[in-house]
Amino acid sequence: MLPRDSSPRRSILCLHAPDGFRHAVRIDGRAPNPMRTQRGPNGVVMDLDLSGKRVLVTGSYRGTGAGLARVLAAEGATVWVHGFEAEPTDATAMAIRESGHDAHVVVGDIRTDEGARDVAATVGEIDILVNNYGVAEGGSWESPTEDWIDIYQKNVLSAVRLVHALSPGMKARGWGRILFVSTVGYARPNSRMPHYYASKTALVNMTVSLAKELANTGITVNCVSPGIIATAEIKEMFTRRATKSGEPTDWPSIEKHVTSGSMPNPAGIIGEPEDIGHLVAFLVSEKARYINAANIRIDGGTADSIQ
């Protein structure tokens, strides 16, 4: 008897082929999305199939957030690309659409109550909320309390506002995913930027608390804590440093220098935004239904702790 995928949302047969692999064939006649279906020597690996899911990724107009939006859209989701200005937000959404996927634009200031309400009203019903937006601003223990308040408005309360606005709809529909993006620094804070590390650590705490609050609603709440990510800004910064010190300026050389020197990790690489996106896509899928109240580090092994 042919093995059958037990997913209630679509039927798939796994067929053996002469190449030694098993291939997924949809009974409804549609081929699985090649962007989402992989194969391996032990059979078909998971198809996350986020088709039909509506996703809001905050701060997704650039950097890591844009990478998350690209991956989620490639997995079949309808993605709302969020930003604070129209031009860069439009550009990111357009690039996703040009790659054959579904993306919409929402511009609004989620750092204020009114702005967050406007964003929520624009996107409407959302199945998956990815609280990616955040800033890492310089500071020290000499920084005034105003700086602490400001960064909490940006990194913590912006997420709280959207949870308030969008989680009731998830509860009413009996399914939802809420995900926070923290930092590996929650487990190894520096003496510099204490307000930043405190705000990002708050997201880890909120993950567990909110998961308990939403128990038995069909909503899971999780957090990812990335290490350094090779965004355009990070690559530019390291390239400037390499130029100044007379080191090679090609990215593989820079990456090797950084991961064996100032920011070592056992993997020997600096993650790309899409690396975070792949983890996020899994966590918000039905395949991860038993993962809840979890914080997962994705840092190449940078953090030297077992937390």
mmCIF file of C-alpha atoms in Angstrom:
data_model
loop_
_atom_site.group_PDB
_atom_site.id
_atom_site.type_symbol
_atom_site.label_atom_id
_atom_site.label_comp_id
_atom_site.label_asym_id
_atom_site.label_seq_id
_atom_site.Cartn_x
_atom_site.Cartn_y
_atom_site.Cartn_z
ATOM 1 C CA MET A 1 0.000 0.000 0.000
ATOM 2 C CA LEU A 2 1.291 3.420 -0.902
ATOM 3 C CA PRO A 3 2.153 5.643 2.099
ATOM 4 C CA ARG A 4 -0.211 8.554 2.363
ATOM 5 C CA ASP A 5 0.297 11.940 3.963
ATOM 6 C CA SER A 6 -2.288 12.230 6.737
ATOM 7 C CA SER A 7 -2.610 16.002 6.489
ATOM 8 C CA PRO A 8 -6.278 17.030 6.587
ATOM 9 C CA ARG A 9 -5.644 19.928 4.221
ATOM 10 C CA ARG A 10 -4.347 18.086 1.164
ATOM 11 C CA SER A 11 -3.694 14.531 -0.014
ATOM 12 C CA ILE A 12 -0.257 13.431 -1.167
ATOM 13 C CA LEU A 13 1.029 10.085 -2.369
ATOM 14 C CA CYS A 14 4.707 9.221 -1.964
ATOM 15 C CA LEU A 15 5.792 7.287 -5.052
ATOM 16 C CA HIS A 16 9.057 5.379 -5.455
ATOM 17 C CA ALA A 17 11.023 6.292 -8.580
ATOM 18 C CA PRO A 18 13.966 4.690 -10.425
ATOM 19 C CA ASP A 19 16.331 7.320 -9.039
ATOM 20 C CA GLY A 20 15.980 5.802 -5.584
ATOM 21 C CA PHE A 21 14.004 8.700 -4.132
ATOM 22 C CA ARG A 22 10.355 8.977 -3.253
ATOM 23 C CA HIS A 23 8.424 11.803 -4.865
ATOM 24 C CA ALA A 24 5.334 13.609 -3.616
ATOM 25 C CA VAL A 25 2.373 13.663 -5.988
ATOM 26 C CA ARG A 26 -0.788 15.512 -5.069
ATOM 27 C CA ILE A 27 -3.963 13.515 -5.582
ATOM 28 C CA ASP A 28 -5.777 16.695 -6.595
ATOM 29 C CA GLY A 29 -3.571 16.795 -9.692
ATOM 30 C CA ARG A 30 -1.486 19.817 -8.724
ATOM 31 C CA ALA A 31 2.252 19.365 -8.471
ATOM 32 C CA PRO A 32 3.857 20.245 -5.130
ATOM 33 C CA ASN A 33 5.523 23.632 -5.123
ATOM 34 C CA PRO A 34 9.180 22.997 -6.094
ATOM 35 C CA MET A 35 10.208 25.870 -3.808
ATOM 36 C CA ARG A 36 8.753 23.964 -0.854
ATOM 37 C CA THR A 37 9.256 20.276 -1.614
ATOM 38 C CA GLN A 38 12.697 18.720 -1.219
ATOM 39 C CA ARG A 39 13.782 15.129 -1.533
ATOM 40 C CA GLY A 40 16.309 12.878 0.134
ATOM 41 C CA PRO A 41 17.564 9.285 0.195
ATOM 42 C CA ASN A 42 15.110 8.336 2.937
ATOM 43 C CA GLY A 43 12.067 9.712 1.182
ATOM 44 C CA VAL A 44 10.181 12.969 0.908
ATOM 45 C CA VAL A 45 11.053 15.513 3.547
ATOM 46 C CA MET A 46 8.503 17.870 4.974
ATOM 47 C CA ASP A 47 6.479 20.280 2.881
ATOM 48 C CA LEU A 48 5.636 23.105 5.285
ATOM 49 C CA ASP A 49 2.722 24.161 3.053
ATOM 50 C CA LEU A 50 1.779 27.574 4.416
ATOM 51 C CA SER A 51 -0.616 28.138 1.526
ATOM 52 C CA GLY A 52 -3.700 30.016 2.647
ATOM 53 C CA LYS A 53 -1.997 31.413 5.746
ATOM 54 C CA ARG A 54 -1.917 35.173 6.189
ATOM 55 C CA VAL A 55 1.290 36.457 7.756
ATOM 56 C CA LEU A 56 2.383 39.824 9.119
ATOM 57 C CA VAL A 57 6.138 40.250 9.533
ATOM 58 C CA THR A 58 6.935 43.513 11.284
ATOM 59 C CA GLY A 59 9.970 45.453 10.151
ATOM 60 C CA SER A 60 10.225 43.301 7.027
ATOM 61 C CA TYR A 61 11.098 46.091 4.624
ATOM 62 C CA ARG A 62 14.808 45.239 4.905
ATOM 63 C CA GLY A 63 17.411 43.070 6.596
ATOM 64 C CA THR A 64 16.458 39.948 8.497
ATOM 65 C CA GLY A 65 12.766 40.780 8.300
ATOM 66 C CA ALA A 66 12.877 40.890 4.509
ATOM 67 C CA GLY A 67 14.527 37.467 4.529
ATOM 68 C CA LEU A 68 11.746 36.108 6.743
ATOM 69 C CA ALA A 69 9.118 37.535 4.401
ATOM 70 C CA ARG A 70 10.786 36.003 1.345
ATOM 71 C CA VAL A 71 10.962 32.522 2.863
ATOM 72 C CA LEU A 72 7.410 32.583 4.227
ATOM 73 C CA ALA A 73 6.074 33.721 0.859
ATOM 74 C CA ALA A 74 8.053 30.974 -0.903
ATOM 75 C CA GLU A 75 6.397 28.489 1.464
ATOM 76 C CA GLY A 76 3.023 29.592 0.108
ATOM 77 C CA ALA A 77 1.885 32.178 2.655
ATOM 78 C CA THR A 78 0.322 35.508 1.826
ATOM 79 C CA VAL A 79 2.770 37.908 3.428
ATOM 80 C CA TRP A 80 2.230 41.460 4.608
ATOM 81 C CA VAL A 81 5.518 43.337 4.339
ATOM 82 C CA HIS A 82 5.625 46.022 7.012
ATOM 83 C CA GLY A 83 7.717 49.152 7.118
ATOM 84 C CA PHE A 84 7.719 52.754 8.266
ATOM 85 C CA GLU A 85 8.189 54.337 4.837
ATOM 86 C CA ALA A 86 6.463 53.405 1.606
ATOM 87 C CA GLU A 87 9.376 53.268 -0.832
ATOM 88 C CA PRO A 88 11.583 50.547 0.732
ATOM 89 C CA THR A 89 8.536 48.566 1.847
ATOM 90 C CA ASP A 90 7.065 48.630 -1.662
ATOM 91 C CA ALA A 91 10.403 47.530 -3.111
ATOM 92 C CA THR A 92 10.644 44.472 -0.851
ATOM 93 C CA ALA A 93 7.066 43.417 -1.567
ATOM 94 C CA MET A 94 7.558 43.940 -5.303
ATOM 95 C CA ALA A 95 10.641 41.698 -5.290
ATOM 96 C CA ILE A 96 8.623 38.942 -3.604
ATOM 97 C CA ARG A 97 5.822 39.276 -6.152
ATOM 98 C CA GLU A 98 8.304 39.230 -9.024
ATOM 99 C CA SER A 99 9.583 35.898 -7.719
ATOM 100 C CA GLY A 100 6.076 34.511 -8.148
ATOM 101 C CA HIS A 101 4.782 34.774 -4.599
ATOM 102 C CA ASP A 102 2.097 36.746 -2.772
ATOM 103 C CA ALA A 103 3.001 39.908 -0.860
ATOM 104 C CA HIS A 104 1.180 43.038 0.247
ATOM 105 C CA VAL A 105 2.360 46.277 1.817
ATOM 106 C CA VAL A 106 1.415 47.874 5.108
ATOM 107 C CA VAL A 107 3.086 51.073 6.270
ATOM 108 C CA GLY A 108 2.618 52.264 9.827
ATOM 109 C CA ASP A 109 4.308 53.242 13.060
ATOM 110 C CA ILE A 110 3.822 50.319 15.434
ATOM 111 C CA ARG A 111 5.797 52.243 18.051
ATOM 112 C CA THR A 112 2.562 54.052 18.940
ATOM 113 C CA ASP A 113 -0.857 52.744 19.953
ATOM 114 C CA GLU A 114 -2.602 54.558 17.116
ATOM 115 C CA GLY A 115 -0.083 53.424 14.523
ATOM 116 C CA ALA A 116 -0.336 49.790 15.620
ATOM 117 C CA ARG A 117 -4.137 49.947 15.455
ATOM 118 C CA ASP A 118 -3.909 51.332 11.919
ATOM 119 C CA VAL A 119 -1.574 48.533 10.852
ATOM 120 C CA ALA A 120 -3.876 45.902 12.361
ATOM 121 C CA ALA A 121 -6.900 47.448 10.647
ATOM 122 C CA THR A 122 -5.123 47.417 7.294
ATOM 123 C CA VAL A 123 -3.996 43.789 7.389
ATOM 124 C CA GLY A 124 -7.281 42.448 8.768
ATOM 125 C CA GLU A 125 -7.367 38.774 9.707
ATOM 126 C CA ILE A 126 -3.891 37.391 10.330
ATOM 127 C CA ASP A 127 -3.030 33.764 11.049
ATOM 128 C CA ILE A 128 0.661 34.241 11.806
ATOM 129 C CA LEU A 129 2.251 37.230 13.542
ATOM 130 C CA VAL A 130 6.036 37.478 13.370
ATOM 131 C CA ASN A 131 7.242 40.222 15.701
ATOM 132 C CA ASN A 132 10.545 40.855 13.968
ATOM 133 C CA TYR A 133 10.859 44.641 14.282
ATOM 134 C CA GLY A 134 13.492 45.881 16.679
ATOM 135 C CA VAL A 135 16.496 48.141 16.924
ATOM 136 C CA ALA A 136 19.964 47.813 18.427
ATOM 137 C CA GLU A 137 20.969 51.289 19.557
ATOM 138 C CA GLY A 138 24.217 52.220 21.229
ATOM 139 C CA GLY A 139 24.235 53.005 24.906
ATOM 140 C CA SER A 140 25.730 52.224 28.286
ATOM 141 C CA TRP A 141 24.798 52.191 31.948
ATOM 142 C CA GLU A 142 25.258 55.948 31.798
ATOM 143 C CA SER A 143 22.403 56.274 29.290
ATOM 144 C CA PRO A 144 19.402 58.231 30.611
ATOM 145 C CA THR A 145 16.148 56.498 31.471
ATOM 146 C CA GLU A 146 14.587 58.125 28.402
ATOM 147 C CA ASP A 147 16.766 55.846 26.246
ATOM 148 C CA TRP A 148 15.483 52.802 28.111
ATOM 149 C CA ILE A 149 11.875 53.888 27.668
ATOM 150 C CA ASP A 150 12.452 54.551 23.975
ATOM 151 C CA ILE A 151 13.950 51.153 23.236
ATOM 152 C CA TYR A 152 11.206 49.368 25.168
ATOM 153 C CA GLN A 153 8.642 51.224 23.060
ATOM 154 C CA LYS A 154 10.375 49.912 19.943
ATOM 155 C CA ASN A 155 11.475 46.410 20.885
ATOM 156 C CA VAL A 156 8.844 45.317 23.390
ATOM 157 C CA LEU A 157 5.682 47.393 23.296
ATOM 158 C CA SER A 158 5.432 47.367 19.497
ATOM 159 C CA ALA A 159 5.065 43.586 19.758
ATOM 160 C CA VAL A 160 2.634 43.806 22.680
ATOM 161 C CA ARG A 161 0.404 46.175 20.716
ATOM 162 C CA LEU A 162 0.074 43.778 17.804
ATOM 163 C CA VAL A 163 -0.528 40.810 20.091
ATOM 164 C CA HIS A 164 -3.393 42.780 21.632
ATOM 165 C CA ALA A 165 -4.787 43.635 18.205
ATOM 166 C CA LEU A 166 -4.406 40.342 16.346
ATOM 167 C CA SER A 167 -4.550 37.485 18.868
ATOM 168 C CA PRO A 168 -8.336 37.785 19.490
ATOM 169 C CA GLY A 169 -8.977 36.916 15.848
ATOM 170 C CA MET A 170 -6.669 33.911 16.081
ATOM 171 C CA LYS A 171 -8.528 32.734 19.187
ATOM 172 C CA ALA A 172 -11.880 33.112 17.461
ATOM 173 C CA ARG A 173 -10.678 31.016 14.509
ATOM 174 C CA GLY A 174 -9.046 28.401 16.752
ATOM 175 C CA TRP A 175 -5.603 28.577 15.141
ATOM 176 C CA GLY A 176 -2.669 30.944 15.160
ATOM 177 C CA ARG A 177 1.034 31.421 15.482
ATOM 178 C CA ILE A 178 2.859 34.210 17.299
ATOM 179 C CA LEU A 179 6.617 34.425 17.045
ATOM 180 C CA PHE A 180 9.080 36.834 18.633
ATOM 181 C CA VAL A 181 12.568 37.560 17.323
ATOM 182 C CA SER A 182 15.052 38.122 20.157
ATOM 183 C CA THR A 183 18.849 37.796 20.086
ATOM 184 C CA VAL A 184 21.449 35.325 21.292
ATOM 185 C CA GLY A 185 22.559 38.191 23.530
ATOM 186 C CA TYR A 186 19.699 37.379 25.905
ATOM 187 C CA ALA A 187 21.962 34.599 27.240
ATOM 188 C CA ARG A 188 25.252 36.485 27.044
ATOM 189 C CA PRO A 189 24.599 40.214 27.500
ATOM 190 C CA ASN A 190 27.391 42.716 27.170
ATOM 191 C CA SER A 191 28.102 45.665 29.445
ATOM 192 C CA ARG A 192 27.403 47.823 26.410
ATOM 193 C CA MET A 193 23.816 48.454 25.275
ATOM 194 C CA PRO A 194 22.225 47.105 28.479
ATOM 195 C CA HIS A 195 18.839 48.585 27.531
ATOM 196 C CA TYR A 196 18.911 46.682 24.226
ATOM 197 C CA TYR A 197 19.737 43.330 25.809
ATOM 198 C CA ALA A 198 17.145 43.860 28.530
ATOM 199 C CA SER A 199 14.448 44.617 25.966
ATOM 200 C CA LYS A 200 15.281 41.573 23.867
ATOM 201 C CA THR A 201 15.382 39.335 26.937
ATOM 202 C CA ALA A 202 11.889 40.564 27.771
ATOM 203 C CA LEU A 203 10.671 38.938 24.549
ATOM 204 C CA VAL A 204 11.946 35.546 25.728
ATOM 205 C CA ASN A 205 10.068 35.983 29.003
ATOM 206 C CA MET A 206 6.931 37.139 27.193
ATOM 207 C CA THR A 207 7.009 34.042 24.987
ATOM 208 C CA VAL A 208 6.450 31.710 27.924
ATOM 209 C CA SER A 209 3.907 33.966 29.615
ATOM 210 C CA LEU A 210 1.841 34.477 26.462
ATOM 211 C CA ALA A 211 1.877 30.771 25.609
ATOM 212 C CA LYS A 212 0.336 30.077 29.021
ATOM 213 C CA GLU A 213 -2.212 32.850 28.539
ATOM 214 C CA LEU A 214 -3.258 31.360 25.194
ATOM 215 C CA ALA A 215 -3.361 27.750 26.378
ATOM 216 C CA ASN A 216 -5.920 25.519 24.637
ATOM 217 C CA THR A 217 -6.750 28.114 21.981
ATOM 218 C CA GLY A 218 -4.939 26.544 19.023
ATOM 219 C CA ILE A 219 -2.291 29.280 19.143
ATOM 220 C CA THR A 220 1.378 28.571 19.767
ATOM 221 C CA VAL A 221 3.901 31.179 20.856
ATOM 222 C CA ASN A 222 7.614 30.773 20.250
ATOM 223 C CA CYS A 223 10.783 32.824 20.008
ATOM 224 C CA VAL A 224 13.953 32.636 17.931
ATOM 225 C CA SER A 225 17.211 34.173 19.100
ATOM 226 C CA PRO A 226 19.634 34.752 16.224
ATOM 227 C CA GLY A 227 23.316 35.441 16.385
ATOM 228 C CA ILE A 228 24.951 37.854 13.967
ATOM 229 C CA ILE A 229 23.218 37.888 10.571
ATOM 230 C CA ALA A 230 24.770 38.866 7.253
ATOM 231 C CA THR A 231 22.410 41.682 6.362
ATOM 232 C CA ALA A 232 23.536 44.328 3.901
ATOM 233 C CA GLU A 233 24.414 46.639 6.794
ATOM 234 C CA ILE A 234 26.514 44.001 8.555
ATOM 235 C CA LYS A 235 28.363 43.098 5.367
ATOM 236 C CA GLU A 236 29.083 46.753 4.715
ATOM 237 C CA MET A 237 30.404 47.234 8.256
ATOM 238 C CA PHE A 238 32.779 44.265 8.076
ATOM 239 C CA THR A 239 33.930 45.238 4.586
ATOM 240 C CA ARG A 240 34.852 48.709 5.859
ATOM 241 C CA ARG A 241 36.805 47.161 8.724
ATOM 242 C CA ALA A 242 38.634 44.793 6.367
ATOM 243 C CA THR A 243 39.523 47.641 4.028
ATOM 244 C CA LYS A 244 40.811 49.746 6.900
ATOM 245 C CA SER A 245 42.976 46.926 8.270
ATOM 246 C CA GLY A 246 44.261 45.792 4.882
ATOM 247 C CA GLU A 247 42.525 42.413 5.053
ATOM 248 C CA PRO A 248 40.867 40.716 2.035
ATOM 249 C CA THR A 249 37.473 42.257 1.318
ATOM 250 C CA ASP A 250 35.706 39.338 -0.380
ATOM 251 C CA TRP A 251 32.889 37.994 1.795
ATOM 252 C CA PRO A 252 34.204 34.406 2.262
ATOM 253 C CA SER A 253 37.491 35.807 3.595
ATOM 254 C CA ILE A 254 35.699 38.278 5.847
ATOM 255 C CA GLU A 255 33.390 35.550 7.144
ATOM 256 C CA LYS A 256 36.312 33.259 7.938
ATOM 257 C CA HIS A 257 38.181 36.080 9.674
ATOM 258 C CA VAL A 258 35.183 37.075 11.807
ATOM 259 C CA THR A 259 34.121 33.562 12.826
ATOM 260 C CA SER A 260 37.641 32.570 13.796
ATOM 261 C CA GLY A 261 38.448 35.830 15.540
ATOM 262 C CA SER A 262 36.194 38.475 17.037
ATOM 263 C CA MET A 263 32.942 36.469 16.805
ATOM 264 C CA PRO A 264 33.841 32.767 16.818
ATOM 265 C CA ASN A 265 31.313 30.012 16.344
ATOM 266 C CA PRO A 266 31.736 26.276 15.681
ATOM 267 C CA ALA A 267 29.811 26.437 12.398
ATOM 268 C CA GLY A 268 32.366 28.833 10.951
ATOM 269 C CA ILE A 269 29.769 30.864 9.071
ATOM 270 C CA ILE A 270 27.656 33.975 9.510
ATOM 271 C CA GLY A 271 23.986 33.239 9.016
ATOM 272 C CA GLU A 272 21.960 34.770 6.209
ATOM 273 C CA PRO A 273 18.475 36.247 6.755
ATOM 274 C CA GLU A 274 17.001 33.223 4.976
ATOM 275 C CA ASP A 275 18.590 30.915 7.555
ATOM 276 C CA ILE A 276 16.410 32.551 10.174
ATOM 277 C CA GLY A 277 13.494 32.434 7.756
ATOM 278 C CA HIS A 278 13.687 28.660 7.354
ATOM 279 C CA LEU A 279 13.521 28.140 11.119
ATOM 280 C CA VAL A 280 10.654 30.597 11.460
ATOM 281 C CA ALA A 281 8.735 28.965 8.601
ATOM 282 C CA PHE A 282 8.941 25.613 10.366
ATOM 283 C CA LEU A 283 7.918 27.000 13.750
ATOM 284 C CA VAL A 284 4.803 28.684 12.359
ATOM 285 C CA SER A 285 3.745 25.639 10.347
ATOM 286 C CA GLU A 286 1.434 22.842 11.383
ATOM 287 C CA LYS A 287 4.468 20.555 11.492
ATOM 288 C CA ALA A 288 5.599 22.376 14.651
ATOM 289 C CA ARG A 289 2.263 22.127 16.459
ATOM 290 C CA TYR A 290 3.887 20.516 19.533
ATOM 291 C CA ILE A 291 6.516 23.242 19.899
ATOM 292 C CA ASN A 292 5.189 25.928 22.213
ATOM 293 C CA ALA A 293 6.657 28.423 24.708
ATOM 294 C CA ALA A 294 10.102 27.654 23.267
ATOM 295 C CA ASN A 295 13.065 29.905 22.592
ATOM 296 C CA ILE A 296 15.431 28.531 19.965
ATOM 297 C CA ARG A 297 18.917 29.924 19.427
ATOM 298 C CA ILE A 298 20.148 30.061 15.840
ATOM 299 C CA ASP A 299 23.694 31.338 16.047
ATOM 300 C CA GLY A 300 26.071 28.722 14.649
ATOM 301 C CA GLY A 301 26.899 27.712 18.210
ATOM 302 C CA THR A 302 28.076 31.160 19.305
ATOM 303 C CA ALA A 303 26.499 31.044 22.755
ATOM 304 C CA ASP A 304 28.704 29.090 25.141
ATOM 305 C CA SER A 305 25.915 28.043 27.473
ATOM 306 C CA ILE A 306 23.303 25.304 27.725
ATOM 307 C CA GLN A 307 20.338 27.599 28.287
#
